[in-house]
Amino acid sequence: MSHIHKLVTYQENKTLKLAPKLTMAHVHPGNFEKMKVSLAAQVFSHSTASALSVLVELGFLPREAQTTAWFCKYIDELFDILNGRHYHAGLFRGSDNHIKRLKCALDIIHQLEFGKPAWKPVQSGLRLSIKSILGLYNDNVKEGSFQYLLTGRFTQDAVENLFSQIRAHGRPCPTAVFFRRTLRLIVLAELLHMDNNSSYEEDDSEQLLTFIKNARSRPVDDNTFDELTALCSSDEDAGLPDDLMALAEAASATAMDVGETSALYYIAGWLIHKEEKSVCCDACCAAILNNNPDARSQDACLTVIRTYGQLKHPSDAVISLVKKCEVLIRLELPNLVLSPNVADKIACVMETHCINLLPLCCSIGYRIVRRYITLRLHVYGRQQTKSIKTSGFASKSAARGALK
């Protein structure tokens, strides 16, 4: 865990992180954090492995950290194989690579050592689970009549999630009457969603009323864009800078290191992936995409390592636009966070001053900036919530008592 600890320490005070979900709670968990499946899944993930590999390539970590990155990625792939809940994640007769990986995992788990050379119960549990899945696959798919096997249906996640929801209604040790009444409320009201402080990982099975909770996104049409431009040209945006040259002079105070620029490059690729559907002409598509990226570039390091072949590489114009937007946000967001329509104001200012970076026919520059600002507002709000959070309690009972 020393390499992961160095990764968390490296990005702890940075806004743009290589592995945004990793915190000190993942490295030094408390008594309740140790029971959370989500924290373990976030440590042994593809994003953590990619972040470690990036820091190795940039020289912030020794080459030995590549072994830690490989192990995190291997456990992540093993976890996905053992938790397949969809058709494409099932084990078919032709899933030779998955079966080979499961058999290889038996040898790796057998050779694991935790501190002192001693056999741990977790090793027995993992080997038992893998051998059970292999046996079910041979009996039902390879030699049986089943077309595929969904390994995630053999877990007890559904039962754990249900019990977690019942306990979350106020009684850690519910009586039979309370259990029956709460179960009826959960079933009728469709309240099967996981609390953020729960010790269990959310099951990705769809609920009947999920579609009601999902708000439909409204596209920004030309009339809306004209209204926002008129709004941002009013006297209310007097606090925004009028010249981006001032941002360039102040960039030294908000300079990003190579790790943050690599994360920004990855985010820019996500932005054009989201907005590529709204592009209606070849000129705009060519202006935002980089079809011949430099794989040796430090900025593209995270994207090159994380991709399975589908991640987008942004053009230089998009990178320049997003970088200027990030500098503007770092300089002005603390002053504008309490003002109305802050995202629209910053987006319109960027559209006015960066008008020559991207074509105007599809308003692609405005759309990219608007989406990035929305993302940064969520990040900023999460940071502010974390900074004003009260100190933790020694137990859940003490925390519950403080809320009464």
Short mmCIF file of C-alpha atoms in Angstrom, two decimals:
data_model
loop_
_atom_site.label_atom_id
_atom_site.label_comp_id
_atom_site.label_asym_id
_atom_site.label_seq_id
_atom_site.Cartn_x
_atom_site.Cartn_y
_atom_site.Cartn_z
CA MET A 1 0.00 0.00 0.00
CA SER A 2 3.01 2.31 0.15
CA HIS A 3 2.77 3.16 -3.55
CA ILE A 4 -0.97 3.90 -3.28
CA HIS A 5 -0.24 6.04 -0.21
CA LYS A 6 2.26 8.06 -2.25
CA LEU A 7 -0.34 8.47 -4.99
CA VAL A 8 -2.91 9.81 -2.50
CA THR A 9 -0.32 12.13 -0.95
CA TYR A 10 0.72 13.43 -4.38
CA GLN A 11 -2.81 14.40 -5.42
CA GLU A 12 -4.24 15.26 -2.00
CA ASN A 13 -4.12 19.05 -2.42
CA LYS A 14 -4.70 19.11 -6.19
CA THR A 15 -7.94 20.03 -7.90
CA LEU A 16 -7.49 17.78 -10.93
CA LYS A 17 -6.62 14.28 -9.76
CA LEU A 18 -5.38 11.22 -11.60
CA ALA A 19 -7.51 8.97 -9.35
CA PRO A 20 -10.26 11.31 -8.08
CA LYS A 21 -11.98 8.80 -5.78
CA LEU A 22 -8.91 7.88 -3.73
CA THR A 23 -8.57 9.54 -0.32
CA MET A 24 -6.70 8.89 2.91
CA ALA A 25 -9.69 6.81 4.04
CA HIS A 26 -8.71 4.25 1.41
CA VAL A 27 -5.15 4.01 2.70
CA HIS A 28 -5.85 4.31 6.45
CA PRO A 29 -9.43 3.07 6.90
CA GLY A 30 -11.20 3.18 10.23
CA ASN A 31 -13.25 0.41 11.77
CA PHE A 32 -16.33 1.18 9.67
CA GLU A 33 -14.41 2.01 6.48
CA LYS A 34 -12.87 -1.46 6.54
CA MET A 35 -16.35 -2.96 6.03
CA LYS A 36 -17.17 -0.87 2.94
CA VAL A 37 -16.95 -2.76 -0.31
CA SER A 38 -16.90 0.47 -2.32
CA LEU A 39 -13.56 1.58 -0.82
CA ALA A 40 -11.92 -1.73 -1.67
CA ALA A 41 -13.34 -1.65 -5.20
CA GLN A 42 -12.00 1.88 -5.70
CA VAL A 43 -8.50 0.88 -4.59
CA PHE A 44 -8.35 -2.24 -6.77
CA SER A 45 -9.58 -0.48 -9.91
CA HIS A 46 -8.41 0.32 -13.40
CA SER A 47 -8.23 4.04 -12.55
CA THR A 48 -5.86 3.40 -9.62
CA ALA A 49 -3.67 1.16 -11.76
CA SER A 50 -3.58 3.79 -14.51
CA ALA A 51 -2.71 6.56 -12.05
CA LEU A 52 0.18 4.54 -10.63
CA SER A 53 1.49 3.82 -14.12
CA VAL A 54 1.29 7.52 -15.02
CA LEU A 55 3.31 8.53 -11.96
CA VAL A 56 5.89 5.89 -12.85
CA GLU A 57 6.15 7.25 -16.40
CA LEU A 58 6.46 10.81 -15.09
CA GLY A 59 9.17 9.83 -12.60
CA PHE A 60 7.22 10.43 -9.38
CA LEU A 61 7.20 6.76 -8.39
CA PRO A 62 9.84 4.01 -8.77
CA ARG A 63 9.52 1.29 -11.37
CA GLU A 64 8.50 -1.16 -8.63
CA ALA A 65 5.13 0.59 -8.50
CA GLN A 66 4.26 -1.03 -11.82
CA THR A 67 3.84 -4.30 -9.92
CA THR A 68 1.29 -2.65 -7.64
CA ALA A 69 -0.47 -1.23 -10.71
CA TRP A 70 -0.57 -4.68 -12.31
CA PHE A 71 -2.02 -6.26 -9.16
CA CYS A 72 -4.73 -3.57 -8.85
CA LYS A 73 -5.72 -4.05 -12.48
CA TYR A 74 -5.70 -7.84 -12.15
CA ILE A 75 -7.97 -7.78 -9.08
CA ASP A 76 -10.27 -5.32 -10.87
CA GLU A 77 -10.60 -7.69 -13.84
CA LEU A 78 -11.14 -10.66 -11.51
CA PHE A 79 -13.83 -8.71 -9.64
CA ASP A 80 -15.62 -7.92 -12.93
CA ILE A 81 -15.54 -11.58 -13.99
CA LEU A 82 -17.00 -12.73 -10.67
CA ASN A 83 -19.71 -10.04 -10.65
CA GLY A 84 -21.12 -10.22 -14.17
CA ARG A 85 -24.80 -9.23 -14.11
CA HIS A 86 -25.39 -8.46 -17.79
CA TYR A 87 -25.50 -10.52 -20.96
CA HIS A 88 -22.19 -9.23 -22.33
CA ALA A 89 -20.48 -9.85 -18.97
CA GLY A 90 -21.53 -13.52 -18.79
CA LEU A 91 -19.35 -16.59 -19.24
CA PHE A 92 -20.05 -18.24 -22.63
CA ARG A 93 -18.62 -21.34 -24.22
CA GLY A 94 -16.12 -19.14 -26.02
CA SER A 95 -15.01 -17.19 -22.92
CA ASP A 96 -11.62 -18.89 -22.87
CA ASN A 97 -9.75 -15.77 -21.73
CA HIS A 98 -11.99 -15.36 -18.68
CA ILE A 99 -11.70 -19.03 -17.73
CA LYS A 100 -7.92 -18.91 -18.15
CA ARG A 101 -7.77 -15.83 -15.94
CA LEU A 102 -9.83 -17.53 -13.23
CA LYS A 103 -7.56 -20.57 -13.24
CA CYS A 104 -4.48 -18.35 -13.10
CA ALA A 105 -6.01 -16.48 -10.15
CA LEU A 106 -6.06 -19.73 -8.15
CA ASP A 107 -2.27 -19.93 -8.35
CA ILE A 108 -1.78 -16.21 -7.62
CA ILE A 109 -4.01 -16.31 -4.54
CA HIS A 110 -2.24 -19.45 -3.32
CA GLN A 111 1.14 -17.67 -3.50
CA LEU A 112 0.01 -14.44 -1.80
CA GLU A 113 1.70 -13.49 1.47
CA PHE A 114 0.28 -10.99 3.95
CA GLY A 115 3.14 -9.81 6.14
CA LYS A 116 4.22 -12.95 7.95
CA PRO A 117 3.99 -16.10 5.81
CA ALA A 118 0.63 -17.40 7.00
CA TRP A 119 -2.50 -18.59 5.25
CA LYS A 120 -5.39 -16.11 5.59
CA PRO A 121 -9.14 -16.86 5.53
CA VAL A 122 -9.59 -14.46 2.61
CA GLN A 123 -7.42 -16.73 0.48
CA SER A 124 -9.61 -19.73 1.26
CA GLY A 125 -12.74 -17.72 0.49
CA LEU A 126 -11.45 -16.48 -2.87
CA ARG A 127 -10.27 -19.92 -3.96
CA LEU A 128 -13.60 -21.45 -2.90
CA SER A 129 -15.56 -18.83 -4.87
CA ILE A 130 -13.44 -19.25 -8.01
CA LYS A 131 -13.58 -23.05 -7.91
CA SER A 132 -17.35 -22.90 -7.43
CA ILE A 133 -17.77 -20.63 -10.47
CA LEU A 134 -15.53 -22.88 -12.57
CA GLY A 135 -17.52 -25.92 -11.51
CA LEU A 136 -20.85 -24.26 -12.31
CA TYR A 137 -19.50 -23.15 -15.68
CA ASN A 138 -18.35 -26.67 -16.60
CA ASP A 139 -21.59 -28.33 -15.49
CA ASN A 140 -24.10 -25.84 -16.90
CA VAL A 141 -22.44 -24.12 -19.86
CA LYS A 142 -19.57 -26.18 -21.22
CA GLU A 143 -21.21 -29.57 -20.70
CA GLY A 144 -24.79 -28.43 -20.09
CA SER A 145 -27.53 -26.64 -22.02
CA PHE A 146 -27.04 -23.11 -20.65
CA GLN A 147 -25.93 -20.48 -23.17
CA TYR A 148 -24.09 -18.35 -20.58
CA LEU A 149 -23.53 -17.93 -16.86
CA LEU A 150 -24.06 -14.65 -14.95
CA THR A 151 -21.66 -14.92 -12.04
CA GLY A 152 -23.08 -11.86 -10.27
CA ARG A 153 -26.34 -13.71 -9.62
CA PHE A 154 -24.58 -16.07 -7.21
CA THR A 155 -23.61 -13.30 -4.77
CA GLN A 156 -25.61 -12.20 -1.75
CA ASP A 157 -25.49 -8.48 -2.63
CA ALA A 158 -29.28 -8.25 -2.92
CA VAL A 159 -29.79 -9.63 0.59
CA GLU A 160 -27.09 -7.38 2.07
CA ASN A 161 -28.54 -4.31 0.35
CA LEU A 162 -32.03 -5.12 1.63
CA PHE A 163 -30.85 -5.58 5.23
CA SER A 164 -28.80 -2.38 4.98
CA GLN A 165 -31.89 -0.42 3.89
CA ILE A 166 -33.97 -1.87 6.72
CA ARG A 167 -31.32 -1.00 9.33
CA ALA A 168 -31.01 2.51 7.86
CA HIS A 169 -34.60 3.23 8.90
CA GLY A 170 -33.54 3.62 12.51
CA ARG A 171 -32.89 0.25 14.14
CA PRO A 172 -29.57 -1.58 13.70
CA CYS A 173 -31.21 -4.65 15.34
CA PRO A 174 -34.83 -4.59 14.09
CA THR A 175 -37.60 -6.62 15.62
CA ALA A 176 -39.83 -8.90 13.55
CA VAL A 177 -42.66 -6.33 13.51
CA PHE A 178 -40.31 -3.48 12.52
CA PHE A 179 -38.72 -5.66 9.83
CA ARG A 180 -42.10 -6.53 8.27
CA ARG A 181 -43.33 -2.91 8.34
CA THR A 182 -40.08 -1.52 6.89
CA LEU A 183 -39.93 -4.20 4.21
CA ARG A 184 -43.44 -3.24 3.13
CA LEU A 185 -42.44 0.42 2.88
CA ILE A 186 -39.35 -0.41 0.85
CA VAL A 187 -41.22 -2.62 -1.60
CA LEU A 188 -44.16 -0.24 -2.10
CA ALA A 189 -42.21 3.01 -2.22
CA GLU A 190 -39.25 1.69 -4.27
CA LEU A 191 -36.68 3.02 -1.81
CA LEU A 192 -34.04 0.44 -2.67
CA HIS A 193 -31.16 2.86 -3.13
CA MET A 194 -27.93 2.77 -1.18
CA ASP A 195 -27.03 5.41 1.35
CA ASN A 196 -23.61 7.04 0.84
CA ASN A 197 -22.54 5.97 4.34
CA SER A 198 -23.61 2.36 3.90
CA SER A 199 -21.12 -0.46 4.32
CA TYR A 200 -22.37 -2.28 1.23
CA GLU A 201 -21.83 -1.81 -2.47
CA GLU A 202 -24.88 -0.91 -4.53
CA ASP A 203 -26.29 -3.60 -6.78
CA ASP A 204 -26.54 -2.33 -10.35
CA SER A 205 -29.85 -4.07 -10.99
CA GLU A 206 -32.47 -1.66 -12.36
CA GLN A 207 -35.49 -0.75 -10.24
CA LEU A 208 -39.02 -0.33 -11.60
CA LEU A 209 -39.17 3.42 -10.89
CA THR A 210 -35.62 4.29 -11.85
CA PHE A 211 -36.77 6.12 -14.95
CA ILE A 212 -38.72 8.61 -12.79
CA LYS A 213 -35.62 9.64 -10.86
CA ASN A 214 -33.53 10.28 -13.99
CA ALA A 215 -34.01 13.86 -15.14
CA ARG A 216 -33.93 14.28 -18.89
CA SER A 217 -31.15 16.54 -20.10
CA ARG A 218 -32.34 19.55 -22.09
CA PRO A 219 -30.18 20.51 -25.08
CA VAL A 220 -29.04 24.09 -25.43
CA ASP A 221 -30.70 25.49 -28.55
CA ASP A 222 -29.86 28.71 -30.38
CA ASN A 223 -32.57 30.73 -28.62
CA THR A 224 -31.26 29.67 -25.22
CA PHE A 225 -27.74 30.60 -26.28
CA ASP A 226 -28.89 34.08 -27.36
CA GLU A 227 -30.68 34.59 -24.05
CA LEU A 228 -27.59 33.55 -22.08
CA THR A 229 -25.39 35.85 -24.15
CA ALA A 230 -27.71 38.76 -23.43
CA LEU A 231 -27.76 37.83 -19.75
CA CYS A 232 -23.98 37.71 -19.55
CA SER A 233 -23.61 41.05 -21.33
CA SER A 234 -25.52 42.82 -18.56
CA ASP A 235 -24.00 44.74 -15.71
CA GLU A 236 -24.15 41.72 -13.41
CA ASP A 237 -20.97 40.22 -14.87
CA ALA A 238 -18.79 43.21 -14.04
CA GLY A 239 -16.65 41.05 -11.78
CA LEU A 240 -15.43 38.85 -14.65
CA PRO A 241 -12.15 39.66 -16.41
CA ASP A 242 -12.45 41.21 -19.86
CA ASP A 243 -9.03 40.21 -21.17
CA LEU A 244 -7.64 36.71 -21.11
CA MET A 245 -4.13 38.19 -21.21
CA ALA A 246 -4.65 38.97 -17.54
CA LEU A 247 -5.23 35.26 -17.02
CA ALA A 248 -1.95 34.44 -18.73
CA GLU A 249 -0.12 36.82 -16.42
CA ALA A 250 -1.79 35.32 -13.37
CA ALA A 251 -1.31 31.74 -14.58
CA SER A 252 1.86 31.40 -12.51
CA ALA A 253 -0.24 31.52 -9.35
CA THR A 254 -2.53 28.78 -10.64
CA ALA A 255 0.00 26.75 -12.60
CA MET A 256 -0.73 23.07 -13.10
CA ASP A 257 1.96 20.43 -12.91
CA VAL A 258 2.30 17.60 -15.39
CA GLY A 259 -0.03 15.34 -13.38
CA GLU A 260 -2.87 17.87 -13.49
CA THR A 261 -2.35 18.62 -17.18
CA SER A 262 -2.54 14.88 -17.88
CA ALA A 263 -5.83 14.71 -15.95
CA LEU A 264 -7.09 17.80 -17.81
CA TYR A 265 -6.24 16.17 -21.16
CA TYR A 266 -8.25 13.09 -20.13
CA ILE A 267 -11.22 15.26 -19.07
CA ALA A 268 -11.06 17.16 -22.38
CA GLY A 269 -11.33 13.83 -24.19
CA TRP A 270 -14.43 13.03 -22.14
CA LEU A 271 -15.91 16.42 -23.02
CA ILE A 272 -15.60 15.93 -26.78
CA HIS A 273 -16.93 12.38 -26.42
CA LYS A 274 -20.07 13.80 -24.81
CA GLU A 275 -20.47 16.67 -27.27
CA GLU A 276 -19.52 14.77 -30.42
CA LYS A 277 -23.16 13.79 -30.94
CA SER A 278 -24.18 17.44 -31.30
CA VAL A 279 -21.63 18.12 -34.05
CA CYS A 280 -23.43 18.47 -37.36
CA CYS A 281 -20.56 19.27 -39.74
CA ASP A 282 -17.18 17.83 -40.65
CA ALA A 283 -15.36 21.10 -39.90
CA CYS A 284 -16.39 21.09 -36.24
CA CYS A 285 -15.60 17.38 -35.90
CA ALA A 286 -12.10 17.92 -37.30
CA ALA A 287 -11.60 20.95 -35.04
CA ILE A 288 -12.23 19.09 -31.77
CA LEU A 289 -10.67 15.67 -32.50
CA ASN A 290 -7.00 14.74 -32.71
CA ASN A 291 -6.77 11.72 -34.96
CA ASN A 292 -2.95 11.49 -34.76
CA PRO A 293 -2.08 11.93 -31.07
CA ASP A 294 1.47 11.76 -29.80
CA ALA A 295 1.56 8.68 -27.58
CA ARG A 296 4.82 9.89 -26.01
CA SER A 297 3.33 13.21 -24.88
CA GLN A 298 3.19 13.64 -21.11
CA ASP A 299 -0.21 15.33 -21.36
CA ALA A 300 -1.69 12.30 -23.13
CA CYS A 301 -0.05 9.81 -20.75
CA LEU A 302 -3.16 9.10 -18.67
CA THR A 303 -5.42 8.73 -21.71
CA VAL A 304 -2.99 6.39 -23.47
CA ILE A 305 -2.64 4.17 -20.39
CA ARG A 306 -6.35 4.07 -19.50
CA THR A 307 -7.77 3.52 -22.96
CA TYR A 308 -8.93 0.19 -24.35
CA GLY A 309 -9.08 1.81 -27.79
CA GLN A 310 -12.22 3.95 -27.44
CA LEU A 311 -11.06 7.08 -25.56
CA LYS A 312 -10.99 10.33 -27.51
CA HIS A 313 -7.94 12.55 -27.93
CA PRO A 314 -8.80 16.29 -27.98
CA SER A 315 -7.32 18.74 -30.45
CA ASP A 316 -4.90 21.48 -29.46
CA ALA A 317 -7.72 24.04 -29.74
CA VAL A 318 -9.87 22.14 -27.24
CA ILE A 319 -6.93 21.76 -24.86
CA SER A 320 -6.20 25.50 -25.06
CA LEU A 321 -9.87 26.33 -24.48
CA VAL A 322 -10.22 24.04 -21.47
CA LYS A 323 -6.94 25.25 -19.94
CA LYS A 324 -8.02 28.89 -20.19
CA CYS A 325 -11.37 27.96 -18.70
CA GLU A 326 -9.64 26.19 -15.80
CA VAL A 327 -7.45 29.23 -15.09
CA LEU A 328 -10.51 31.50 -15.14
CA ILE A 329 -12.39 29.17 -12.79
CA ARG A 330 -9.49 29.04 -10.32
CA LEU A 331 -9.21 32.81 -10.27
CA GLU A 332 -12.86 33.83 -10.23
CA LEU A 333 -14.96 30.95 -8.91
CA PRO A 334 -14.48 31.71 -5.17
CA ASN A 335 -15.71 35.26 -5.84
CA LEU A 336 -18.65 34.29 -8.05
CA VAL A 337 -19.91 31.13 -6.38
CA LEU A 338 -22.71 33.00 -4.55
CA SER A 339 -23.84 34.99 -7.60
CA PRO A 340 -26.68 33.72 -9.82
CA ASN A 341 -26.02 32.00 -13.15
CA VAL A 342 -22.30 31.69 -12.47
CA ALA A 343 -21.85 28.83 -14.94
CA ASP A 344 -23.60 30.72 -17.76
CA LYS A 345 -21.59 33.86 -17.10
CA ILE A 346 -18.22 32.10 -17.22
CA ALA A 347 -19.26 30.16 -20.32
CA CYS A 348 -20.31 33.31 -22.16
CA VAL A 349 -17.10 35.10 -21.25
CA MET A 350 -15.08 32.16 -22.57
CA GLU A 351 -17.20 32.12 -25.73
CA THR A 352 -16.54 35.84 -26.27
CA HIS A 353 -12.77 35.76 -25.74
CA CYS A 354 -12.05 32.38 -27.35
CA ILE A 355 -14.24 32.88 -30.40
CA ASN A 356 -11.43 32.09 -32.83
CA LEU A 357 -10.40 28.75 -31.32
CA LEU A 358 -13.30 26.62 -32.62
CA PRO A 359 -15.92 26.99 -35.39
CA LEU A 360 -19.15 28.79 -34.51
CA CYS A 361 -21.62 26.90 -36.67
CA CYS A 362 -22.49 24.28 -34.03
CA SER A 363 -21.66 26.38 -30.92
CA ILE A 364 -19.35 23.51 -30.01
CA GLY A 365 -17.00 25.78 -28.04
CA TYR A 366 -19.80 27.01 -25.82
CA ARG A 367 -21.11 23.48 -25.26
CA ILE A 368 -17.70 22.14 -24.26
CA VAL A 369 -17.04 25.05 -21.88
CA ARG A 370 -20.54 24.81 -20.39
CA ARG A 371 -20.16 21.11 -19.67
CA TYR A 372 -16.70 21.58 -18.18
CA ILE A 373 -17.89 24.38 -15.91
CA THR A 374 -20.76 22.21 -14.68
CA LEU A 375 -18.26 19.46 -13.86
CA ARG A 376 -16.00 21.90 -12.02
CA LEU A 377 -18.91 23.31 -10.03
CA HIS A 378 -19.69 19.80 -8.80
CA VAL A 379 -16.04 19.33 -7.84
CA TYR A 380 -15.93 22.69 -6.09
CA GLY A 381 -19.14 21.96 -4.19
CA ARG A 382 -17.79 18.59 -3.07
CA GLN A 383 -14.60 20.25 -1.84
CA GLN A 384 -16.54 22.87 0.10
CA THR A 385 -18.76 20.22 1.66
CA LYS A 386 -15.72 18.26 2.73
CA SER A 387 -14.02 21.34 4.21
CA ILE A 388 -16.99 22.28 6.43
CA LYS A 389 -17.74 18.73 7.49
CA THR A 390 -17.72 18.24 11.23
CA SER A 391 -15.27 15.89 12.86
CA GLY A 392 -16.20 12.23 12.95
CA PHE A 393 -17.48 10.26 15.88
CA ALA A 394 -16.09 7.16 17.51
CA SER A 395 -19.20 5.12 16.76
CA LYS A 396 -22.44 5.25 14.80
CA SER A 397 -24.39 5.48 18.06
CA ALA A 398 -22.60 8.68 19.03
CA ALA A 399 -23.15 10.16 15.57
CA ARG A 400 -26.86 9.28 15.69
CA GLY A 401 -27.17 10.87 19.13
CA ALA A 402 -25.63 14.10 17.89
CA LEU A 403 -28.31 14.39 15.18
CA LYS A 404 -31.20 14.25 17.66
#
